[in-house]
Amino acid sequence: MSEFRAEKRVVVSSDARALAEGVAKRFFQRISSRATDGKTTHVLLTGGTAGTAVLQAAGESDARHEVDWSRVHFWWGDERFVPSNDPARNETAAREAFLSRIDVPEANIHPIAAADSGRTHDEAAADYADELARFGTDEQAWPRFTVTFLGVGPDGHIASLFPDRSEIADTEHAVLAVRESPVPPSERITLTRPVINSSRRVWLVLPGSDKASALGLALAGASYHSVPAAGAKGRKQTVFFVDEAAAQGVPEELIDPEF
C-alpha cells in the first residue's frame, strides 16, 4: 500500500469551493517559483465544472498579480468542436474565468480551432498537433508541461478520452478528432494519453459524490481502457484533488494530509 501511495496522492478538501481555492493556491506557488527562476512554464488546462471552478478561484486571487505571465503558456487538453461564440467551448470559459484577468500575452494562449474557423474537424486537430510541435523538445513533439489539469467524468473519462473507445489507446498521435462522443457535443478534439502523461505533474480535480466511483476505480488500478482516469500519471507527481463528498470510501492510508 505504501508503494501505491507514493505513485498517487489524494488530497481532500471540505467542499468544492475549498477544493478549487486550494488547487489554485498550489498552482500559483508552482508557477511563481518557476517564473522567479526565469523558466518558461507550459500549462495544460481542462474545462468542465471542476476545471472552470479552479480557474475562477485563480482569477479571483490576488496572487495572480504576483506572476510574470510573459513566461507562461496555456494550452487545452481537449475542446468541443463548436463555433467560437458557443459557451460550451473550454476556451470561452477559461478566458472569462481567468485568462482575461491576468496580464498574459495573447501569443502565449494556444486555443484549439473552433468549428467556424474555416478548418475542418480533422484539419483543426492536425493544426493543434503542429502548434504543439512548434514548442516541442528533442524527446517529444509537444512542450514540457509543468502542470496538466484534468477533470474526471462520472464515467472516469479525462479530456475527451472516453471509456472503451479507440482514442484512449492511441499512442501514434498527439491530437485526435473525436466523433460521436458519448457526452455532448458529439464532435471534439483531444490530446492523447502520451501527451497528458508526459507532464511533470498531473492534477486531477474531482468534486462531488458522483465522482466517488470513478475515483475509487482509478485508485484501485482499474484498466485505463475502461477507466481513463486510472491511466493518468505525471512523470513526477500525480494528485487527485477531491472534496469530502468524492472521497467517500477512499482508504485513509491513501490520503495525504500534509501535501
PDB file of C-alpha atoms in Angstrom:
ATOM      1  CA  MET A   1       0.000   0.000   0.000  1.00  0.00           C
ATOM      2  CA  SER A   2       2.852   2.422   0.722  1.00  0.00           C
ATOM      3  CA  GLU A   3       4.252   1.952  -2.790  1.00  0.00           C
ATOM      4  CA  PHE A   4       0.815   2.679  -4.248  1.00  0.00           C
ATOM      5  CA  ARG A   5       0.555   5.851  -2.231  1.00  0.00           C
ATOM      6  CA  ALA A   6       3.946   7.032  -3.444  1.00  0.00           C
ATOM      7  CA  GLU A   7       2.624   6.965  -7.012  1.00  0.00           C
ATOM      8  CA  LYS A   8      -0.710   8.686  -6.458  1.00  0.00           C
ATOM      9  CA  ARG A   9      -1.648  11.175  -3.767  1.00  0.00           C
ATOM     10  CA  VAL A  10      -5.167  12.039  -2.659  1.00  0.00           C
ATOM     11  CA  VAL A  11      -5.768  15.469  -1.143  1.00  0.00           C
ATOM     12  CA  VAL A  12      -9.165  16.067   0.442  1.00  0.00           C
ATOM     13  CA  SER A  13     -10.830  19.461   0.929  1.00  0.00           C
ATOM     14  CA  SER A  14     -14.007  20.109   2.879  1.00  0.00           C
ATOM     15  CA  ASP A  15     -16.145  21.112  -0.089  1.00  0.00           C
ATOM     16  CA  ALA A  16     -15.994  22.063  -3.767  1.00  0.00           C
ATOM     17  CA  ARG A  17     -15.171  25.729  -3.102  1.00  0.00           C
ATOM     18  CA  ALA A  18     -12.325  24.943  -0.711  1.00  0.00           C
ATOM     19  CA  LEU A  19     -11.090  22.398  -3.244  1.00  0.00           C
ATOM     20  CA  ALA A  20     -10.951  24.931  -6.079  1.00  0.00           C
ATOM     21  CA  GLU A  21      -9.259  27.545  -3.904  1.00  0.00           C
ATOM     22  CA  GLY A  22      -6.698  25.046  -2.636  1.00  0.00           C
ATOM     23  CA  VAL A  23      -5.754  23.888  -6.121  1.00  0.00           C
ATOM     24  CA  ALA A  24      -5.483  27.477  -7.334  1.00  0.00           C
ATOM     25  CA  LYS A  25      -3.171  28.313  -4.433  1.00  0.00           C
ATOM     26  CA  ARG A  26      -0.867  25.392  -5.222  1.00  0.00           C
ATOM     27  CA  PHE A  27      -0.895  26.372  -8.891  1.00  0.00           C
ATOM     28  CA  PHE A  28       0.325  29.877  -8.104  1.00  0.00           C
ATOM     29  CA  GLN A  29       3.033  28.534  -5.818  1.00  0.00           C
ATOM     30  CA  ARG A  30       4.322  26.256  -8.548  1.00  0.00           C
ATOM     31  CA  ILE A  31       4.417  28.712 -11.427  1.00  0.00           C
ATOM     32  CA  SER A  32       5.624  31.669  -9.334  1.00  0.00           C
ATOM     33  CA  SER A  33       8.773  29.823  -8.335  1.00  0.00           C
ATOM     34  CA  ARG A  34       9.483  28.885 -11.940  1.00  0.00           C
ATOM     35  CA  ALA A  35       8.929  32.429 -13.205  1.00  0.00           C
ATOM     36  CA  THR A  36      11.219  33.789 -10.497  1.00  0.00           C
ATOM     37  CA  ASP A  37      13.916  31.418 -11.746  1.00  0.00           C
ATOM     38  CA  GLY A  38      13.408  32.679 -15.296  1.00  0.00           C
ATOM     39  CA  LYS A  39      11.901  29.410 -16.546  1.00  0.00           C
ATOM     40  CA  THR A  40       9.175  29.112 -19.164  1.00  0.00           C
ATOM     41  CA  THR A  41       6.099  27.234 -17.974  1.00  0.00           C
ATOM     42  CA  HIS A  42       3.579  25.344 -20.097  1.00  0.00           C
ATOM     43  CA  VAL A  43       0.196  24.597 -18.525  1.00  0.00           C
ATOM     44  CA  LEU A  44      -2.449  22.255 -19.884  1.00  0.00           C
ATOM     45  CA  LEU A  45      -5.944  23.400 -18.968  1.00  0.00           C
ATOM     46  CA  THR A  46      -9.179  21.464 -18.730  1.00  0.00           C
ATOM     47  CA  GLY A  47     -12.790  22.514 -18.978  1.00  0.00           C
ATOM     48  CA  GLY A  48     -15.951  21.359 -17.302  1.00  0.00           C
ATOM     49  CA  THR A  49     -17.366  22.414 -13.978  1.00  0.00           C
ATOM     50  CA  ALA A  50     -14.347  21.431 -11.886  1.00  0.00           C
ATOM     51  CA  GLY A  51     -11.721  22.890 -14.191  1.00  0.00           C
ATOM     52  CA  THR A  52     -13.596  26.145 -14.567  1.00  0.00           C
ATOM     53  CA  ALA A  53     -14.090  26.408 -10.796  1.00  0.00           C
ATOM     54  CA  VAL A  54     -10.324  26.207 -10.284  1.00  0.00           C
ATOM     55  CA  LEU A  55      -9.753  28.909 -12.896  1.00  0.00           C
ATOM     56  CA  GLN A  56     -12.465  31.056 -11.318  1.00  0.00           C
ATOM     57  CA  ALA A  57     -10.726  30.787  -7.951  1.00  0.00           C
ATOM     58  CA  ALA A  58      -7.414  31.648  -9.578  1.00  0.00           C
ATOM     59  CA  GLY A  59      -8.964  34.628 -11.323  1.00  0.00           C
ATOM     60  CA  GLU A  60     -10.271  35.956  -8.020  1.00  0.00           C
ATOM     61  CA  SER A  61      -6.985  35.502  -6.148  1.00  0.00           C
ATOM     62  CA  ASP A  62      -4.663  38.431  -5.519  1.00  0.00           C
ATOM     63  CA  ALA A  63      -1.790  36.040  -6.173  1.00  0.00           C
ATOM     64  CA  ARG A  64      -2.468  36.397  -9.889  1.00  0.00           C
ATOM     65  CA  HIS A  65      -0.758  39.802  -9.777  1.00  0.00           C
ATOM     66  CA  GLU A  66       2.489  38.308  -8.493  1.00  0.00           C
ATOM     67  CA  VAL A  67       3.307  36.140 -11.516  1.00  0.00           C
ATOM     68  CA  ASP A  68       5.307  37.087 -14.605  1.00  0.00           C
ATOM     69  CA  TRP A  69       2.783  35.766 -17.108  1.00  0.00           C
ATOM     70  CA  SER A  70       5.053  36.511 -20.053  1.00  0.00           C
ATOM     71  CA  ARG A  71       6.813  33.251 -19.206  1.00  0.00           C
ATOM     72  CA  VAL A  72       3.651  31.127 -19.015  1.00  0.00           C
ATOM     73  CA  HIS A  73       1.913  29.406 -21.948  1.00  0.00           C
ATOM     74  CA  PHE A  74      -1.603  27.991 -21.783  1.00  0.00           C
ATOM     75  CA  TRP A  75      -2.906  25.017 -23.754  1.00  0.00           C
ATOM     76  CA  TRP A  76      -6.020  22.836 -23.663  1.00  0.00           C
ATOM     77  CA  GLY A  77      -6.248  19.094 -23.131  1.00  0.00           C
ATOM     78  CA  ASP A  78      -9.419  18.986 -25.188  1.00  0.00           C
ATOM     79  CA  GLU A  79     -12.020  21.200 -26.787  1.00  0.00           C
ATOM     80  CA  ARG A  80     -15.590  20.957 -28.003  1.00  0.00           C
ATOM     81  CA  PHE A  81     -15.594  21.463 -31.794  1.00  0.00           C
ATOM     82  CA  VAL A  82     -18.342  24.071 -31.817  1.00  0.00           C
ATOM     83  CA  PRO A  83     -18.463  27.686 -33.078  1.00  0.00           C
ATOM     84  CA  SER A  84     -16.183  30.232 -31.415  1.00  0.00           C
ATOM     85  CA  ASN A  85     -19.073  32.069 -29.724  1.00  0.00           C
ATOM     86  CA  ASP A  86     -20.510  28.882 -28.223  1.00  0.00           C
ATOM     87  CA  PRO A  87     -20.401  28.974 -24.387  1.00  0.00           C
ATOM     88  CA  ALA A  88     -19.652  25.228 -24.417  1.00  0.00           C
ATOM     89  CA  ARG A  89     -16.091  25.902 -25.571  1.00  0.00           C
ATOM     90  CA  ASN A  90     -13.471  25.323 -22.884  1.00  0.00           C
ATOM     91  CA  GLU A  91     -11.543  28.319 -24.205  1.00  0.00           C
ATOM     92  CA  THR A  92     -14.537  30.593 -23.624  1.00  0.00           C
ATOM     93  CA  ALA A  93     -14.884  29.530 -20.003  1.00  0.00           C
ATOM     94  CA  ALA A  94     -11.134  29.818 -19.354  1.00  0.00           C
ATOM     95  CA  ARG A  95     -10.934  33.315 -20.785  1.00  0.00           C
ATOM     96  CA  GLU A  96     -13.920  34.556 -18.807  1.00  0.00           C
ATOM     97  CA  ALA A  97     -12.864  32.970 -15.530  1.00  0.00           C
ATOM     98  CA  PHE A  98      -9.127  33.550 -15.604  1.00  0.00           C
ATOM     99  CA  LEU A  99      -7.201  34.481 -18.737  1.00  0.00           C
ATOM    100  CA  SER A 100      -8.979  37.828 -19.136  1.00  0.00           C
ATOM    101  CA  ARG A 101      -7.932  38.708 -15.584  1.00  0.00           C
ATOM    102  CA  ILE A 102      -4.184  38.265 -15.972  1.00  0.00           C
ATOM    103  CA  ASP A 103      -1.558  40.091 -17.993  1.00  0.00           C
ATOM    104  CA  VAL A 104      -0.674  37.221 -20.293  1.00  0.00           C
ATOM    105  CA  PRO A 105       0.419  37.902 -23.889  1.00  0.00           C
ATOM    106  CA  GLU A 106      -2.111  36.670 -26.432  1.00  0.00           C
ATOM    107  CA  ALA A 107       0.710  34.814 -28.180  1.00  0.00           C
ATOM    108  CA  ASN A 108       1.047  32.666 -25.042  1.00  0.00           C
ATOM    109  CA  ILE A 109      -2.538  31.430 -25.309  1.00  0.00           C
ATOM    110  CA  HIS A 110      -2.905  28.440 -27.609  1.00  0.00           C
ATOM    111  CA  PRO A 111      -6.576  27.627 -28.257  1.00  0.00           C
ATOM    112  CA  ILE A 112      -7.857  24.791 -30.434  1.00  0.00           C
ATOM    113  CA  ALA A 113      -9.608  25.999 -33.589  1.00  0.00           C
ATOM    114  CA  ALA A 114     -13.367  26.407 -33.467  1.00  0.00           C
ATOM    115  CA  ALA A 115     -15.901  24.901 -35.858  1.00  0.00           C
ATOM    116  CA  ASP A 116     -16.373  28.267 -37.598  1.00  0.00           C
ATOM    117  CA  SER A 117     -12.644  28.845 -38.102  1.00  0.00           C
ATOM    118  CA  GLY A 118     -12.695  27.667 -41.702  1.00  0.00           C
ATOM    119  CA  ARG A 119     -10.878  24.465 -40.765  1.00  0.00           C
ATOM    120  CA  THR A 120     -12.473  21.054 -40.869  1.00  0.00           C
ATOM    121  CA  HIS A 121     -12.634  18.852 -37.792  1.00  0.00           C
ATOM    122  CA  ASP A 122      -9.605  16.830 -38.916  1.00  0.00           C
ATOM    123  CA  GLU A 123      -7.690  19.919 -40.037  1.00  0.00           C
ATOM    124  CA  ALA A 124      -8.236  21.581 -36.668  1.00  0.00           C
ATOM    125  CA  ALA A 125      -6.815  18.537 -34.895  1.00  0.00           C
ATOM    126  CA  ALA A 126      -3.798  18.473 -37.235  1.00  0.00           C
ATOM    127  CA  ASP A 127      -3.274  22.212 -36.760  1.00  0.00           C
ATOM    128  CA  TYR A 128      -3.108  21.789 -32.999  1.00  0.00           C
ATOM    129  CA  ALA A 129      -0.586  18.990 -33.309  1.00  0.00           C
ATOM    130  CA  ASP A 130       1.523  21.335 -35.449  1.00  0.00           C
ATOM    131  CA  GLU A 131       1.201  24.108 -32.865  1.00  0.00           C
ATOM    132  CA  LEU A 132       2.284  21.771 -30.092  1.00  0.00           C
ATOM    133  CA  ALA A 133       5.261  20.689 -32.197  1.00  0.00           C
ATOM    134  CA  ARG A 134       6.436  24.305 -32.521  1.00  0.00           C
ATOM    135  CA  PHE A 135       7.199  24.145 -28.809  1.00  0.00           C
ATOM    136  CA  GLY A 136       8.364  20.537 -28.813  1.00  0.00           C
ATOM    137  CA  THR A 137      11.586  19.145 -27.454  1.00  0.00           C
ATOM    138  CA  ASP A 138      14.187  16.678 -28.671  1.00  0.00           C
ATOM    139  CA  GLU A 139      12.208  13.949 -26.923  1.00  0.00           C
ATOM    140  CA  GLN A 140       8.654  14.757 -27.969  1.00  0.00           C
ATOM    141  CA  ALA A 141       6.564  16.735 -30.446  1.00  0.00           C
ATOM    142  CA  TRP A 142       4.927  18.879 -27.777  1.00  0.00           C
ATOM    143  CA  PRO A 143       6.046  21.128 -24.881  1.00  0.00           C
ATOM    144  CA  ARG A 144       7.213  20.006 -21.457  1.00  0.00           C
ATOM    145  CA  PHE A 145       4.085  20.653 -19.440  1.00  0.00           C
ATOM    146  CA  THR A 146       4.741  21.681 -15.867  1.00  0.00           C
ATOM    147  CA  VAL A 147       1.149  21.118 -14.768  1.00  0.00           C
ATOM    148  CA  THR A 148      -1.698  19.316 -16.503  1.00  0.00           C
ATOM    149  CA  PHE A 149      -5.170  19.857 -15.084  1.00  0.00           C
ATOM    150  CA  LEU A 150      -7.754  17.146 -15.640  1.00  0.00           C
ATOM    151  CA  GLY A 151     -11.382  16.935 -14.738  1.00  0.00           C
ATOM    152  CA  VAL A 152     -12.864  13.469 -14.398  1.00  0.00           C
ATOM    153  CA  GLY A 153     -16.335  12.491 -15.523  1.00  0.00           C
ATOM    154  CA  PRO A 154     -18.585  10.149 -13.533  1.00  0.00           C
ATOM    155  CA  ASP A 155     -17.693   7.533 -16.161  1.00  0.00           C
ATOM    156  CA  GLY A 156     -13.980   8.063 -15.482  1.00  0.00           C
ATOM    157  CA  HIS A 157     -13.195   9.940 -18.693  1.00  0.00           C
ATOM    158  CA  ILE A 158     -10.434  12.560 -18.879  1.00  0.00           C
ATOM    159  CA  ALA A 159     -10.086  15.255 -21.547  1.00  0.00           C
ATOM    160  CA  SER A 160     -12.175  13.748 -24.381  1.00  0.00           C
ATOM    161  CA  LEU A 161     -10.771  10.271 -23.844  1.00  0.00           C
ATOM    162  CA  PHE A 162     -13.805   8.145 -23.074  1.00  0.00           C
ATOM    163  CA  PRO A 163     -14.028   4.578 -21.770  1.00  0.00           C
ATOM    164  CA  ASP A 164     -13.685   1.676 -24.188  1.00  0.00           C
ATOM    165  CA  ARG A 165     -13.035   3.802 -27.252  1.00  0.00           C
ATOM    166  CA  SER A 166     -10.097   3.839 -29.647  1.00  0.00           C
ATOM    167  CA  GLU A 167      -8.862   7.288 -28.615  1.00  0.00           C
ATOM    168  CA  ILE A 168      -7.753   6.186 -25.141  1.00  0.00           C
ATOM    169  CA  ALA A 169      -5.488   3.517 -26.667  1.00  0.00           C
ATOM    170  CA  ASP A 170      -3.930   5.733 -29.356  1.00  0.00           C
ATOM    171  CA  THR A 171      -0.176   6.184 -28.962  1.00  0.00           C
ATOM    172  CA  GLU A 172       0.590   7.244 -32.542  1.00  0.00           C
ATOM    173  CA  HIS A 173      -0.856  10.746 -32.495  1.00  0.00           C
ATOM    174  CA  ALA A 174      -0.628  13.793 -30.260  1.00  0.00           C
ATOM    175  CA  VAL A 175      -4.095  15.114 -31.129  1.00  0.00           C
ATOM    176  CA  LEU A 176      -7.250  13.370 -32.332  1.00  0.00           C
ATOM    177  CA  ALA A 177     -10.596  14.415 -33.759  1.00  0.00           C
ATOM    178  CA  VAL A 178     -13.319  12.741 -31.692  1.00  0.00           C
ATOM    179  CA  ARG A 179     -16.637  11.884 -33.321  1.00  0.00           C
ATOM    180  CA  GLU A 180     -19.871  10.606 -31.792  1.00  0.00           C
ATOM    181  CA  SER A 181     -18.750  11.442 -28.276  1.00  0.00           C
ATOM    182  CA  PRO A 182     -20.887   9.697 -25.634  1.00  0.00           C
ATOM    183  CA  VAL A 183     -21.130  13.077 -23.902  1.00  0.00           C
ATOM    184  CA  PRO A 184     -22.419  16.035 -25.956  1.00  0.00           C
ATOM    185  CA  PRO A 185     -21.368  17.854 -28.003  1.00  0.00           C
ATOM    186  CA  SER A 186     -20.614  14.935 -30.296  1.00  0.00           C
ATOM    187  CA  GLU A 187     -17.592  16.443 -32.076  1.00  0.00           C
ATOM    188  CA  ARG A 188     -14.489  17.194 -30.033  1.00  0.00           C
ATOM    189  CA  ILE A 189     -10.715  17.429 -30.281  1.00  0.00           C
ATOM    190  CA  THR A 190      -8.475  15.837 -27.671  1.00  0.00           C
ATOM    191  CA  LEU A 191      -4.869  15.351 -26.767  1.00  0.00           C
ATOM    192  CA  THR A 192      -3.872  11.739 -26.321  1.00  0.00           C
ATOM    193  CA  ARG A 193      -2.675   9.843 -23.277  1.00  0.00           C
ATOM    194  CA  PRO A 194       1.072  10.019 -24.190  1.00  0.00           C
ATOM    195  CA  VAL A 195       0.893  13.821 -24.262  1.00  0.00           C
ATOM    196  CA  ILE A 196      -1.020  14.057 -20.998  1.00  0.00           C
ATOM    197  CA  ASN A 197       1.296  11.627 -19.237  1.00  0.00           C
ATOM    198  CA  SER A 198       4.436  13.448 -20.357  1.00  0.00           C
ATOM    199  CA  SER A 199       3.522  16.267 -17.959  1.00  0.00           C
ATOM    200  CA  ARG A 200       5.665  16.668 -14.861  1.00  0.00           C
ATOM    201  CA  ARG A 201       2.561  16.967 -12.724  1.00  0.00           C
ATOM    202  CA  VAL A 202      -0.917  15.674 -13.416  1.00  0.00           C
ATOM    203  CA  TRP A 203      -3.551  17.178 -11.141  1.00  0.00           C
ATOM    204  CA  LEU A 204      -6.994  15.579 -11.317  1.00  0.00           C
ATOM    205  CA  VAL A 205      -9.838  17.586  -9.776  1.00  0.00           C
ATOM    206  CA  LEU A 206     -12.911  15.634  -8.638  1.00  0.00           C
ATOM    207  CA  PRO A 207     -15.613  17.342  -6.583  1.00  0.00           C
ATOM    208  CA  GLY A 208     -18.935  15.715  -5.785  1.00  0.00           C
ATOM    209  CA  SER A 209     -20.360  12.370  -4.742  1.00  0.00           C
ATOM    210  CA  ASP A 210     -20.996  11.443  -8.382  1.00  0.00           C
ATOM    211  CA  LYS A 211     -17.213  11.192  -8.827  1.00  0.00           C
ATOM    212  CA  ALA A 212     -16.670   8.799  -5.899  1.00  0.00           C
ATOM    213  CA  SER A 213     -16.996   5.670  -8.016  1.00  0.00           C
ATOM    214  CA  ALA A 214     -14.594   6.895 -10.702  1.00  0.00           C
ATOM    215  CA  LEU A 215     -12.103   7.930  -8.026  1.00  0.00           C
ATOM    216  CA  GLY A 216     -12.288   4.545  -6.339  1.00  0.00           C
ATOM    217  CA  LEU A 217     -11.734   2.686  -9.595  1.00  0.00           C
ATOM    218  CA  ALA A 218      -8.832   4.944 -10.592  1.00  0.00           C
ATOM    219  CA  LEU A 219      -7.105   4.418  -7.245  1.00  0.00           C
ATOM    220  CA  ALA A 220      -7.753   0.688  -7.331  1.00  0.00           C
ATOM    221  CA  GLY A 221      -5.784   0.312 -10.542  1.00  0.00           C
ATOM    222  CA  ALA A 222      -8.614  -0.331 -12.974  1.00  0.00           C
ATOM    223  CA  SER A 223      -7.782  -0.678 -16.662  1.00  0.00           C
ATOM    224  CA  TYR A 224      -7.309   2.735 -18.222  1.00  0.00           C
ATOM    225  CA  HIS A 225      -9.207   1.499 -21.287  1.00  0.00           C
ATOM    226  CA  SER A 226     -12.331   1.209 -19.147  1.00  0.00           C
ATOM    227  CA  VAL A 227     -11.483   3.970 -16.652  1.00  0.00           C
ATOM    228  CA  PRO A 228      -9.265   6.521 -18.434  1.00  0.00           C
ATOM    229  CA  ALA A 229      -8.582   8.397 -15.185  1.00  0.00           C
ATOM    230  CA  ALA A 230      -6.760   5.310 -13.927  1.00  0.00           C
ATOM    231  CA  GLY A 231      -4.185   5.799 -16.676  1.00  0.00           C
ATOM    232  CA  ALA A 232      -3.391   9.450 -15.951  1.00  0.00           C
ATOM    233  CA  LYS A 233       0.064   9.747 -14.433  1.00  0.00           C
ATOM    234  CA  GLY A 234       2.548  12.597 -14.228  1.00  0.00           C
ATOM    235  CA  ARG A 235       6.268  11.944 -14.514  1.00  0.00           C
ATOM    236  CA  LYS A 236       6.960  13.500 -11.118  1.00  0.00           C
ATOM    237  CA  GLN A 237       3.592  13.717  -9.433  1.00  0.00           C
ATOM    238  CA  THR A 238       0.000  12.547  -9.739  1.00  0.00           C
ATOM    239  CA  VAL A 239      -2.515  14.096  -7.369  1.00  0.00           C
ATOM    240  CA  PHE A 240      -6.249  13.535  -7.033  1.00  0.00           C
ATOM    241  CA  PHE A 241      -7.719  16.696  -5.512  1.00  0.00           C
ATOM    242  CA  VAL A 242     -11.163  15.821  -4.130  1.00  0.00           C
ATOM    243  CA  ASP A 243     -13.764  17.087  -1.712  1.00  0.00           C
ATOM    244  CA  GLU A 244     -15.222  15.063   1.136  1.00  0.00           C
ATOM    245  CA  ALA A 245     -18.215  14.025  -0.972  1.00  0.00           C
ATOM    246  CA  ALA A 246     -15.978  12.435  -3.622  1.00  0.00           C
ATOM    247  CA  ALA A 247     -13.632  10.928  -1.023  1.00  0.00           C
ATOM    248  CA  GLN A 248     -16.267   8.560   0.381  1.00  0.00           C
ATOM    249  CA  GLY A 249     -14.728   5.140   0.679  1.00  0.00           C
ATOM    250  CA  VAL A 250     -11.121   6.195  -0.007  1.00  0.00           C
ATOM    251  CA  PRO A 251      -8.827   4.295   2.396  1.00  0.00           C
ATOM    252  CA  GLU A 252      -7.282   6.613   4.962  1.00  0.00           C
ATOM    253  CA  GLU A 253      -3.774   5.453   4.102  1.00  0.00           C
ATOM    254  CA  LEU A 254      -4.145   6.846   0.578  1.00  0.00           C
ATOM    255  CA  ILE A 255      -4.968  10.358   1.802  1.00  0.00           C
ATOM    256  CA  ASP A 256      -2.032  12.724   2.101  1.00  0.00           C
ATOM    257  CA  PRO A 257      -2.805  15.190   4.913  1.00  0.00           C
ATOM    258  CA  GLU A 258       0.433  17.139   4.512  1.00  0.00           C
ATOM    259  CA  PHE A 259       0.618  17.797   0.785  1.00  0.00           C
TER     260      PHE A 259
END
